[in-house]
Protein backbone atom coordinates (compact mmCIF):
# COMPACT_ATOMS: atom_id res chain seq x y z
CA MET A 1 65.58 -23.22 -7.73
CA ARG A 2 64.82 -22.04 -4.10
CA ARG A 3 62.86 -19.13 -5.39
CA ASN A 4 60.96 -21.04 -7.48
CA VAL A 5 59.94 -23.38 -4.44
CA LYS A 6 59.11 -20.28 -2.63
CA ALA A 7 56.92 -19.04 -5.11
CA VAL A 8 55.25 -22.29 -5.11
CA VAL A 9 54.34 -22.51 -1.72
CA SER A 10 53.66 -18.78 -1.35
CA PHE A 11 51.04 -19.61 -4.34
CA LEU A 12 49.80 -22.82 -2.45
CA ILE A 13 49.40 -20.73 0.73
CA LEU A 14 47.32 -17.85 -0.90
CA LEU A 15 45.40 -20.55 -2.89
CA LEU A 16 44.54 -21.99 0.49
CA TRP A 17 43.56 -18.79 2.11
CA VAL A 18 41.23 -17.93 -0.76
CA PHE A 19 39.55 -21.37 -0.06
CA CYS A 20 38.93 -20.67 3.52
CA ALA A 21 37.99 -17.28 3.20
CA PHE A 22 35.38 -18.37 0.68
CA HIS A 23 34.25 -21.43 2.77
CA ILE A 24 33.84 -19.14 5.81
CA PHE A 25 31.99 -16.35 3.77
CA LYS A 26 29.62 -19.42 2.25
CA MET A 27 28.89 -20.73 5.59
CA SER A 28 27.99 -17.21 6.87
CA THR A 29 25.79 -16.51 4.05
CA GLN A 30 24.08 -20.08 4.67
CA ASN A 31 23.71 -19.03 8.64
CA ILE A 32 21.86 -15.81 7.70
CA MET A 33 19.60 -17.67 5.20
CA ASN A 34 19.04 -20.19 7.85
CA GLN A 35 18.13 -17.42 10.38
CA THR A 36 15.67 -15.75 8.31
CA SER A 37 13.93 -18.70 6.57
CA VAL A 38 11.81 -21.51 7.34
CA GLN A 39 13.34 -24.60 6.49
CA THR A 40 10.44 -26.99 6.53
CA SER A 41 7.64 -26.71 4.35
CA GLY A 42 6.68 -23.14 5.83
CA VAL A 43 6.95 -19.83 4.36
CA GLN A 44 10.17 -19.16 2.31
CA TRP A 45 10.92 -15.47 3.91
CA SER A 46 14.08 -14.98 1.64
CA SER A 47 12.25 -16.02 -1.44
CA ARG A 48 9.59 -13.24 -0.70
CA ARG A 49 12.44 -10.68 -0.05
CA GLU A 50 13.86 -11.81 -3.47
CA ALA A 51 10.75 -11.17 -5.29
CA ILE A 52 10.56 -7.48 -4.11
CA ILE A 53 14.22 -6.98 -4.82
CA GLN A 54 13.87 -7.97 -8.34
CA ILE A 55 10.76 -5.77 -9.11
CA CYS A 56 12.43 -2.70 -7.54
CA GLN A 57 15.52 -3.25 -9.44
CA THR A 58 13.65 -3.43 -12.82
CA ASN A 59 10.47 -1.06 -12.22
CA PRO A 60 10.69 0.64 -8.62
CA ILE A 61 7.76 2.23 -7.00
CA LEU A 62 8.93 5.29 -5.06
CA LEU A 63 7.48 7.60 -2.88
CA ARG A 64 7.94 10.93 -4.71
CA MET A 65 9.59 13.81 -3.12
CA PRO A 66 7.66 16.97 -3.59
CA LEU A 67 9.59 19.91 -5.14
CA LEU A 68 9.80 22.12 -2.01
CA ARG A 69 10.08 19.28 0.54
CA SER A 70 13.10 19.31 2.67
CA LYS A 71 15.36 16.10 2.95
CA GLN A 72 14.72 15.99 6.26
CA MET A 73 11.08 16.09 6.16
CA PHE A 74 10.95 13.80 3.29
CA ASN A 75 12.87 11.18 5.38
CA ARG A 76 10.04 11.20 7.99
CA ASP A 77 7.72 10.76 5.18
CA LEU A 78 9.31 7.49 4.35
CA MET A 79 9.01 6.53 8.11
CA PHE A 80 5.75 7.75 8.49
CA ASN A 81 4.05 4.41 8.49
CA ILE A 82 6.43 2.11 10.42
CA VAL A 83 5.26 1.39 13.80
CA HIS A 84 8.47 0.41 16.03
CA ILE A 85 7.54 -1.88 18.91
CA LYS A 86 10.78 -1.90 21.34
CA ASN A 87 9.65 -4.67 23.78
CA LEU A 88 9.02 -6.93 20.86
CA ASN A 89 11.70 -5.67 18.99
CA LEU A 90 9.87 -5.39 15.98
CA ASN A 91 8.83 -2.94 13.25
CA TRP A 92 5.65 -3.14 11.28
CA CYS A 93 4.29 -1.24 8.48
CA LEU A 94 0.62 -0.42 9.55
CA VAL A 95 -1.81 -1.22 6.31
CA PRO A 96 -5.16 -0.29 6.73
CA LYS A 97 -7.89 -3.01 5.52
CA VAL A 98 -5.00 -5.77 6.11
CA ALA A 99 -5.52 -7.38 9.65
CA SER A 100 -4.51 -3.81 10.91
CA THR A 101 -7.15 -3.78 13.88
CA SER A 102 -5.84 -7.38 14.68
CA ILE A 103 -2.42 -6.55 14.93
CA SER A 104 -2.93 -3.39 16.57
CA SER A 105 -4.56 -5.30 19.30
CA PHE A 106 -1.96 -7.87 19.26
CA ILE A 107 0.90 -5.03 20.22
CA LEU A 108 -0.82 -2.76 22.17
CA PRO A 109 -0.06 -4.60 25.67
CA HIS A 110 3.68 -4.24 24.44
CA LEU A 111 3.67 -0.38 23.97
CA PRO A 112 4.75 2.35 26.58
CA GLN A 113 1.95 3.83 28.47
CA THR A 114 1.46 7.59 28.15
CA ASN A 115 0.01 10.33 30.35
CA ILE A 116 -2.81 10.96 27.87
CA THR A 117 -6.08 9.82 29.07
CA LYS A 118 -8.77 9.81 26.49
CA ASP A 119 -11.27 7.52 25.07
CA TRP A 120 -9.43 6.57 21.57
CA PRO A 121 -11.23 6.85 18.38
CA THR A 122 -10.07 3.50 17.10
CA VAL A 123 -6.99 1.11 18.17
CA HIS A 124 -4.86 2.54 15.72
CA ASP A 125 -5.04 6.03 17.04
CA GLU A 126 -3.98 4.63 20.38
CA VAL A 127 -0.89 2.60 18.73
CA TRP A 128 -0.06 5.72 16.82
CA GLN A 129 0.31 7.54 19.78
CA ARG A 130 1.94 5.04 22.25
CA ALA A 131 4.36 3.02 19.67
CA GLY A 132 7.85 4.32 18.94
CA HIS A 133 8.69 5.93 15.78
CA LEU A 134 12.42 5.47 14.39
CA HIS A 135 14.36 8.09 12.04
CA LEU A 136 15.24 6.43 8.59
CA SER A 137 18.84 6.26 9.94
CA GLU A 138 17.73 4.21 12.69
CA TYR A 139 15.72 2.06 10.49
CA LEU A 140 18.59 1.32 8.27
CA SER A 141 21.32 0.95 10.31
CA ASN A 142 19.75 -1.43 12.61
CA ASN A 143 19.30 -4.88 10.71
CA LYS A 144 18.68 -6.87 13.62
CA THR A 145 15.19 -5.89 14.47
CA PRO A 146 12.74 -7.77 12.30
CA SER A 147 10.74 -5.79 9.92
CA PHE A 148 7.33 -7.07 8.99
CA LEU A 149 4.18 -6.29 6.72
CA ILE A 150 1.30 -8.20 5.58
CA THR A 151 -0.26 -8.26 2.04
CA ARG A 152 -3.53 -8.61 0.47
CA HIS A 153 -5.00 -9.30 -2.76
CA PRO A 154 -5.33 -5.68 -4.17
CA PHE A 155 -8.63 -6.31 -5.48
CA ALA A 156 -9.99 -7.69 -2.19
CA ARG A 157 -8.47 -4.70 -0.38
CA ILE A 158 -9.93 -2.23 -2.59
CA ALA A 159 -13.57 -3.95 -2.42
CA SER A 160 -12.93 -4.01 1.39
CA ALA A 161 -12.06 -0.39 1.47
CA PHE A 162 -15.10 0.36 -0.36
CA ARG A 163 -17.55 -1.46 1.70
CA ASN A 164 -16.20 0.01 4.74
CA LYS A 165 -15.80 3.63 4.02
CA LEU A 166 -17.66 4.69 0.98
CA GLU A 167 -20.42 2.25 0.18
CA ASN A 168 -22.76 3.92 3.18
CA ARG A 169 -21.34 6.86 5.30
CA THR A 170 -23.36 5.92 8.40
CA ARG A 171 -21.80 2.41 8.84
CA SER A 172 -18.47 3.64 10.31
CA LEU A 173 -17.57 6.49 12.71
CA ASP A 174 -15.42 7.96 9.94
CA GLY A 175 -18.01 7.73 7.05
CA GLU A 176 -19.11 11.29 7.07
CA TYR A 177 -15.45 12.27 6.64
CA PHE A 178 -14.89 9.79 3.95
CA TYR A 179 -18.06 11.17 2.05
CA GLN A 180 -17.05 14.80 2.13
CA GLN A 181 -13.51 13.94 1.24
CA TYR A 182 -13.90 11.27 -1.43
CA SER A 183 -17.24 10.21 -2.38
CA LYS A 184 -18.10 14.04 -3.37
CA LYS A 185 -15.22 13.86 -5.73
CA ILE A 186 -16.22 10.27 -7.03
CA ILE A 187 -19.60 11.50 -7.67
CA ARG A 188 -18.33 14.78 -9.39
CA PHE A 189 -15.89 12.66 -11.39
CA SER A 190 -18.44 10.15 -12.68
CA ARG A 191 -21.74 12.15 -12.63
CA GLY A 192 -20.60 15.39 -13.58
CA GLY A 193 -21.70 17.19 -10.46
CA TRP A 194 -22.86 16.78 -6.91
CA ARG A 195 -26.08 17.79 -5.30
CA GLN A 196 -27.33 17.22 -1.78
CA ASN A 197 -29.43 14.30 -2.31
CA LYS A 198 -27.22 12.55 -4.49
CA SER A 199 -26.71 8.83 -3.52
CA GLU A 200 -23.30 7.19 -2.53
CA PRO A 201 -20.89 6.24 -5.56
CA THR A 202 -21.18 2.77 -6.74
CA PHE A 203 -18.71 0.54 -6.78
CA THR A 204 -17.94 0.72 -10.42
CA GLU A 205 -17.57 4.53 -10.06
CA PHE A 206 -15.03 4.02 -7.31
CA VAL A 207 -12.88 1.83 -9.79
CA ASN A 208 -13.20 4.61 -12.53
CA PHE A 209 -12.14 7.03 -10.16
CA LEU A 210 -8.90 5.11 -9.02
CA ILE A 211 -8.06 4.26 -12.78
CA ASN A 212 -7.94 8.05 -13.51
CA THR A 213 -6.12 8.94 -10.15
CA ASP A 214 -2.35 8.98 -9.42
CA ILE A 215 -1.70 6.52 -6.82
CA GLN A 216 0.61 8.71 -4.80
CA GLN A 217 -2.78 10.65 -4.27
CA TYR A 218 -4.62 7.58 -3.14
CA ASP A 219 -5.99 7.64 0.36
CA GLU A 220 -4.18 5.02 2.77
CA HIS A 221 -6.96 2.33 2.72
CA TRP A 222 -6.50 1.84 -0.87
CA GLN A 223 -3.05 2.95 -1.70
CA PRO A 224 -0.84 0.17 -3.08
CA ILE A 225 0.70 -1.78 -0.43
CA ALA A 226 4.30 -1.58 -2.22
CA LEU A 227 3.73 2.37 -2.20
CA ARG A 228 2.46 2.85 1.44
CA CYS A 229 5.34 0.72 2.99
CA ARG A 230 8.01 2.26 0.93
CA VAL A 231 9.30 -1.43 -0.20
CA CYS A 232 11.64 -0.04 -2.52
CA GLN A 233 13.15 2.34 -0.03
CA LEU A 234 12.80 0.60 3.13
CA PRO A 235 13.90 -3.27 3.52
CA PHE A 236 11.61 -5.63 5.42
CA SER A 237 12.51 -8.98 6.46
CA HIS A 238 9.39 -10.68 6.52
CA ILE A 239 6.35 -10.40 3.96
CA LEU A 240 3.12 -12.27 5.25
CA HIS A 241 -0.07 -13.03 3.40
CA TYR A 242 -3.34 -11.80 4.97
CA GLU A 243 -5.14 -15.03 2.81
CA ASN A 244 -2.93 -17.62 4.81
CA ILE A 245 -2.27 -15.19 8.07
CA SER A 246 -3.56 -18.22 10.50
CA SER A 247 -0.77 -20.32 9.63
CA GLU A 248 1.76 -17.87 8.64
CA TRP A 249 1.64 -15.87 11.95
CA PRO A 250 3.10 -18.65 14.08
CA GLN A 251 5.77 -19.38 11.48
CA PHE A 252 6.61 -15.46 11.72
CA LEU A 253 6.57 -15.52 15.78
CA ASP A 254 9.23 -18.62 15.64
CA ASN A 255 11.24 -17.09 13.04
CA VAL A 256 11.91 -14.04 14.69
CA GLY A 257 12.39 -15.58 18.32
CA ILE A 258 9.06 -14.78 20.07
CA ILE A 259 8.21 -17.98 21.75
CA ARG A 260 5.56 -16.89 23.96
CA ASN A 261 2.14 -18.25 22.76
CA MET A 262 0.71 -14.86 21.41
CA GLU A 263 -2.28 -15.61 19.30
CA LEU A 264 -3.41 -13.05 16.76
CA PRO A 265 -7.17 -11.50 18.00
CA TRP A 266 -9.02 -11.93 14.74
CA GLU A 267 -11.07 -8.79 14.18
CA ASN A 268 -12.92 -7.14 11.44
CA LYS A 269 -12.14 -10.37 9.29
CA GLY A 270 -13.79 -9.61 5.73
CA GLY A 271 -14.47 -12.76 3.50
CA GLY A 272 -13.29 -13.29 0.25
CA ASN A 273 -16.76 -14.85 -1.52
CA ASP A 274 -18.35 -11.68 -0.38
CA LEU A 275 -15.97 -9.23 -1.81
CA LYS A 276 -16.17 -10.69 -5.27
CA LYS A 277 -19.65 -9.24 -5.82
CA TYR A 278 -18.40 -5.94 -5.88
CA PHE A 279 -16.50 -6.73 -9.37
CA GLU A 280 -19.82 -8.16 -10.99
CA ASN A 281 -20.46 -4.99 -12.70
CA VAL A 282 -16.88 -4.22 -13.49
CA SER A 283 -15.66 -4.56 -17.07
CA GLU A 284 -12.69 -6.66 -18.12
CA GLU A 285 -11.16 -3.48 -19.60
CA GLN A 286 -11.58 -1.61 -15.96
CA LYS A 287 -10.19 -4.80 -14.64
CA LEU A 288 -7.20 -4.49 -16.48
CA GLN A 289 -6.71 -0.78 -16.05
CA LEU A 290 -6.90 -1.52 -12.29
CA PHE A 291 -4.67 -4.12 -12.45
CA GLY A 292 -2.03 -1.54 -14.10
CA LYS A 293 -2.48 0.88 -11.18
CA PHE A 294 -1.56 -2.27 -8.72
CA ILE A 295 0.82 -3.84 -10.85
CA SER A 296 3.46 -3.59 -8.00
CA ASP A 297 1.53 -5.35 -5.41
CA PHE A 298 0.55 -8.09 -7.85
CA LYS A 299 3.84 -9.05 -9.25
CA MET A 300 5.97 -8.19 -5.61
CA PHE A 301 3.60 -10.29 -3.61
CA GLY A 302 2.53 -13.13 -5.88
CA TYR A 303 -1.15 -12.28 -6.60
CA THR A 304 -2.97 -12.90 -10.16
CA PRO A 305 -6.00 -10.87 -11.21
CA GLN A 306 -7.76 -14.27 -11.28
CA TYR A 307 -6.64 -15.18 -7.48
CA ALA A 308 -9.66 -16.40 -5.83
CA PHE A 309 -9.83 -13.79 -3.19
C-alpha cells in the first residue's frame, strides 16, 4: 500500500515538474518573440524570418563552394558582404541598389577611424575599409547582435542597376568598367559580335543575358539578394523592405534598442514608376524566365511579378 502511495506521489511530482518546465519554456520562447517582433500593427520580424526558413528548407539557395577552394577561404566568401558596426552592435549585409548609399552614410560616423588618408571613390569603399568584418564562427556564435538586410523588388533592382551601370557608360564613375566587363559580353551574346562603335546594350538584351547566365556569376548589383546575403547559410534577425523603408527603419531602430534619433539620410532614391518603362519591350515569356532566376527573392521576401514597384 505504502509503495503504491509513494509511486502516485512520485508520479504527481514528476507531472508537476514537467508542467512547470513546459511553462518556463513557453514563457522564454514568448519573451524571445517579444524582443524580436513589433507587437502593434508594425513589422512582424519573426514572420519574415520564418518565410526565409521555409524556403531554405524546401528549396535552398546556396553559395557554391569552388572545387579547389579551402574551407577557410570559403568561410570568408560566406562573410564577405557582411559589415559589422561594433559601436551600434549591428551586422548589415551590404546590397548595392537597395538603399546602400543611405545606409553607408548612416553608419559611417559610427565606424573606427583609419590612418588611411585618401579621397574614397564612393562611400561604400570607405565603409568597407573602416568597418569591422567578422569570422563565420563569430557571426554564428553571437546571437545577441542583430543582423539586418534590406530587400527590393527584383525587377525594380534589375532596372535600377541597368540604368545606373549599363545604359550609358558616361553616367557613373565606374561606367567604363561596366562597359568593358559586362556590356561587351551582353553585346556579343545578343548581336553575335562586338565592334568599337557598337551602342550600349538595350534593357531587353540585358534581360536575355541574365536569363542565360548562372546567377552565381551575376555581378553584385543584380545578383539575387538571397544569394548575395547567403540567407540559407547565415541567419538574419531583421528583414526590411526598401519600398517601405521610411516607416520600417524607425521600427527597426526601436526594435534593436537604438533609441537615439537617427534618421536615414535618403540618397540616390530611384522611384518605381520611372523603372517600369524598362519592361515595356520585355516579353511575357522573358519576364517569366527572369522570374525563375529570382524566384528565391520573390518567394522569401513576399514579392510578385505583378507587384507595383
